[in-house]
Every structure is written in C-alpha cells, then in structure tokens.
Amino acid sequence: MMTANEIRDSFKKFFESKQHAIVPSAPMVIKDDPTLMFTNAGMNQWKDIILGTRDPEPRRRADTQKCLRVSGKHNDLEEVGHDTYHHTMFEMLGNWSFGDYFKEGAIDMAWEYLVDVLKLNPEDLYVTVFEGSPEENIPRDDEAAKYWAKHVPEDHIINGNKHDNFWEMGDTGPCGPCSEIHVDSRTPEQKAASGKTGRELVNQDDPQVIEIWNIVFMQFNRKADGSLEPLSMNVIDTGMGFERLVRMMQGKHSNYDTDVFQPIIKAEQQITGLKYFTFEEETESPISKEQDDINVAMRVCADHLRAVAFSIADGQLPSNAKAGYVIRRILRRAVRYAYTFLNQKDGFLYKLVPTLVAEMGGAFPELEAQQQLVTKVIKEEEESFLRTLEKGVGMLNDAMNTLKAEGKTELDGVQAFRLFDTYGFPLDLTELICRENGFTVNEEQFNVEMQKQKDRARNAAAVEN
Ligand code: SER
C-alpha cells in the first residue's frame, strides 16, 4: 500500500516526467488580495497568469497546494470532525497548462496517472462533462466527451449542469467548463448488495462514490457585469483532493483512518490515554455516545491542528481580526473539544506539533522551519483560552450552586447563552458540566437567545450596507 507521502511524490514525479515544473505550494494565507483571506483552490496563485497579465513561463506546472475552506455550503466549521471527510485545511494536487496542452492533453494525462500509475480499475471511473448553457450561449462540451470516449465507454460519461460542471473562481474572474472524475470505491460485494451502478451514484452524496479530480478548461473571464469574455489563451487548471485520494488508495472509509491523520490521532491517544475507534472498529462493534464524543474530538483536534499550524508557519498568527480571527476560532474550537471530551485541562495541541512536522515537514519545509514559533504560539493561545474557559466554569458553578439552594434542577437558557456569548462555551459543554452535576439546561430558551442574536447581527449588517 502506498503511503500518503508516496502518493504525493508520485503525482509530482508523474507530472515532472510530462515536462511540468514542480513548484512549491503558495502560502495558505493570502496577504495581497482583499477578496480572499485564504487560498481555497490551487489556481488562486495563478490568477494573473490566467488573465494574461503575468508571464506564463514555464507554461506547464504542477504542485500540491495547501487550501483552507471554513465557510460555504459544505464547509461549515461546526461540522468538521462529525463526519469522515470534511476538513478545514486540505491539499489540492494540481497541474496547469498556460496556453500549452488543452483538453486532450489534460484528459490523457489524468487518465494515465490514475490508471497506469495508481492502478485504479478503469471500470470504477466515471467522468462528467458540461451539458451546456443556452442562456450563456455555451454548447455541450462535446470536445471533452470525445476525448473521454478514448478511455471510457459511453455509459461512463455523464452530463453535468452548471453547478457541477462549470467552475468559477468567484463572482468574477477566470472560469470555464470542467470535467470531474468520480471513483466508485465500493467492494464487489457492496456493489452487488446495493443493486445500483456507479453511474447512478455519481453526485448523489454516496460516501464511496466520490469525485476525486476536477479538470477545468479555463476559457473565460467572468466580468463584473456578469458577461463572459474569452481568455487570451486556453488554460488547464486541475485540482485533486489529496486526502480523499489517499483514502481511496488505502481502501479506507474515513479520511481520518489514513496515514494523513492516523499518526496525529495515535499521538492524541498516547497523550490522553483514550482510545480512538476507526471506522472498521466502529462497524464491528457499535460505540457508545461517550466514545463517539471522544472520536469526534480527536478528529477535530487532528484537523484543526493542521489548519492552525500551517497558518502560523505561513505568517498568520491568531488575533482578533480577519484571517487571524478565523485561525483563533479554529484553534479555540479544538481546545473546547479537547477540554470537554478528552479531559485536557492544560495545553494539548502544541504537544502534537512534533508528530505533524515528522509527517508533513518533508513535503512542506516551511512547517519544519517554523516549528518553534508554531509550538510557542499554539501553547500560549491554548493557555490563555483555557483560562477563559476556567472562568466560565467558575460562573457555571456559581449558577449551579444558586439553583441547588433554590431546589431547582434546570439552568435557564439565558444563562447558558451568556456563557456561550461571553466565554465561548458551546451548549454541549454547558450541558456536559450540568449533567455531571445533576442539572439539565433549557435548550429551547438557549436557541431563542441564539436566534435573537443572529437577528440583531443581521439587522446591524443591513444598516451597514
Ligand atoms: N479550480 C478547480 C477547483 O478548485 C480545479 O483545480 O476545483
């Protein structure tokens, strides 16, 4: 079985053999673009080349890009850790052609890498092509379909709509039709049992029939008035989700069970003395609610450690504003989970840095170079937030003592909300502490207070606009 590091290296080696310059990842933190705080796609750093305002040489490039997505439909920070495949930070493997090869070359190379190098079974691969958009005057991408037909049977080529098959960097900027490669990673038994073909499961949120690679045929620049202007050259922009590729190559159901995350999770187990149950172990014997909380917390910490450590290595310290605040929120979320479910009352994440550096420092030398700073900043930030948490616990203890004196057993939602608002206590932490002391929390009232605050924020935003 190939390790994560071997898979990453094989991608670079393959594209190097195809005359691509292997370039370093751009920083995950973006300092000079007011519209973007973090790199969220491999092509961000090439925007000027794609728009024709920067020298395109060398015209073939490939890399692995550190990306961070903490907002948007499927990237709600609060969801990360609860499932097996969403992350804050992830790597995107990419190859680019700036006015060199176009659709045929990109499709042939992607196919060769997946089938000849990684040895994926061609029968498990499905591809999508843009069905076209009459209102934008763009026809179906027959050209891409023709090149795919060199490799796959017709029933493995699926038409896709604008949402899935027309990639845009943002409201404005480079864009174009794209082809996604999906892999049906079910075992033969699972396929037989489900009675559904891979084709039927593409883009249906099946955890085992997943998109791994998006190949964008950049042809346009979306202008502020919404119109499309042809680019001065055709550009290939591809992005392959590294963590899910590794999951598939290692035959795992969860990204967290691959060697991208397992070394960190092992270190967590060692430090906490608690056990993590992999997906297979969970399936064999269902786990308790308490164990599930531990599992979620270990995933949250493993994920967030990466995001925070790489941001700091890239020069973004946690702070109270903008990008710094995003990093602070991510870090504090990890501290809360470690504190609540892993029983870590002192700094914890910083102890995981050596493991992260051992695993990823080779591919990302900036992490190794900044190890000391990363450790120091995380430790200080953890300790200061833990003091705030302790204050909140003190306030909660006072409230519970008052309730006890009054013969009550329920903490009202207004107090629970105040703990959330002032001390960053999420409801589950308040509930956990209350439960341990024989109290319940009025959740309904908490939600009412939360809604009131959201309304206030929305009204304030409306006034500003
Ligand atoms: N830009 C495309 C994406 O982010 C392909 O790299 O999916």
mmCIF file with all atom_site columns, C-alpha atoms and ligand atoms in Angstrom, residues 40-43 69 92-94 96 167 211 214-216 218 237-240, ligand 1:
data_model
loop_
_atom_site.group_PDB
_atom_site.id
_atom_site.type_symbol
_atom_site.label_atom_id
_atom_site.label_alt_id
_atom_site.label_comp_id
_atom_site.label_asym_id
_atom_site.label_entity_id
_atom_site.label_seq_id
_atom_site.pdbx_PDB_ins_code
_atom_site.Cartn_x
_atom_site.Cartn_y
_atom_site.Cartn_z
_atom_site.occupancy
_atom_site.B_iso_or_equiv
_atom_site.pdbx_formal_charge
_atom_site.auth_seq_id
_atom_site.auth_comp_id
_atom_site.auth_asym_id
_atom_site.auth_atom_id
_atom_site.pdbx_PDB_model_num
ATOM   1  C CA . ASN A 1 40  ? -9.182  27.982 -1.413  1.00 0.00 ? 40  ASN A CA 1
ATOM   2  C CA . ALA A 1 41  ? -8.090  26.495 -4.740  1.00 0.00 ? 41  ALA A CA 1
ATOM   3  C CA . GLY A 1 42  ? -4.805  25.590 -6.379  1.00 0.00 ? 42  GLY A CA 1
ATOM   4  C CA . MET A 1 43  ? -5.301  28.149 -9.129  1.00 0.00 ? 43  MET A CA 1
ATOM   5  C CA . ARG A 1 69  ? -12.128 26.373 3.449   1.00 0.00 ? 69  ARG A CA 1
ATOM   6  C CA . MET A 1 92  ? -5.106  20.049 -3.641  1.00 0.00 ? 92  MET A CA 1
ATOM   7  C CA . LEU A 1 93  ? -2.875  18.342 -6.167  1.00 0.00 ? 93  LEU A CA 1
ATOM   8  C CA . GLY A 1 94  ? -2.866  20.289 -9.399  1.00 0.00 ? 94  GLY A CA 1
ATOM   9  C CA . TRP A 1 96  ? -1.546  23.582 -15.098 1.00 0.00 ? 96  TRP A CA 1
ATOM   10 C CA . TRP A 1 167 ? -16.085 26.100 -12.441 1.00 0.00 ? 167 TRP A CA 1
ATOM   11 C CA . GLU A 1 211 ? -15.311 12.946 -7.000  1.00 0.00 ? 211 GLU A CA 1
ATOM   12 C CA . ASN A 1 214 ? -11.703 18.296 -11.220 1.00 0.00 ? 214 ASN A CA 1
ATOM   13 C CA . ILE A 1 215 ? -10.232 19.270 -14.577 1.00 0.00 ? 215 ILE A CA 1
ATOM   14 C CA . VAL A 1 216 ? -11.161 22.792 -15.543 1.00 0.00 ? 216 VAL A CA 1
ATOM   15 C CA . MET A 1 218 ? -10.485 27.729 -18.398 1.00 0.00 ? 218 MET A CA 1
ATOM   16 C CA . ASP A 1 237 ? -6.462  24.027 -14.119 1.00 0.00 ? 237 ASP A CA 1
ATOM   17 C CA . THR A 1 238 ? -6.829  20.748 -12.312 1.00 0.00 ? 238 THR A CA 1
ATOM   18 C CA . GLY A 1 239 ? -7.475  20.044 -8.659  1.00 0.00 ? 239 GLY A CA 1
ATOM   19 C CA . MET A 1 240 ? -7.410  16.650 -6.984  1.00 0.00 ? 240 MET A CA 1
HETATM 20 N N1 . SER B 2 .   ? -10.038 25.186 -9.641  1.00 0.00 ? 1   SER B N1 1
HETATM 21 C C1 . SER B 2 .   ? -10.662 23.900 -9.608  1.00 0.00 ? 1   SER B C1 1
HETATM 22 C C2 . SER B 2 .   ? -11.117 23.516 -8.228  1.00 0.00 ? 1   SER B C2 1
HETATM 23 O O1 . SER B 2 .   ? -10.794 24.171 -7.285  1.00 0.00 ? 1   SER B O1 1
HETATM 24 C C3 . SER B 2 .   ? -9.711  22.847 -10.153 1.00 0.00 ? 1   SER B C3 1
HETATM 25 O O2 . SER B 2 .   ? -8.471  22.977 -9.570  1.00 0.00 ? 1   SER B O2 1
HETATM 26 O O3 . SER B 2 .   ? -11.804 22.542 -8.100  1.00 0.00 ? 1   SER B O3 1
#
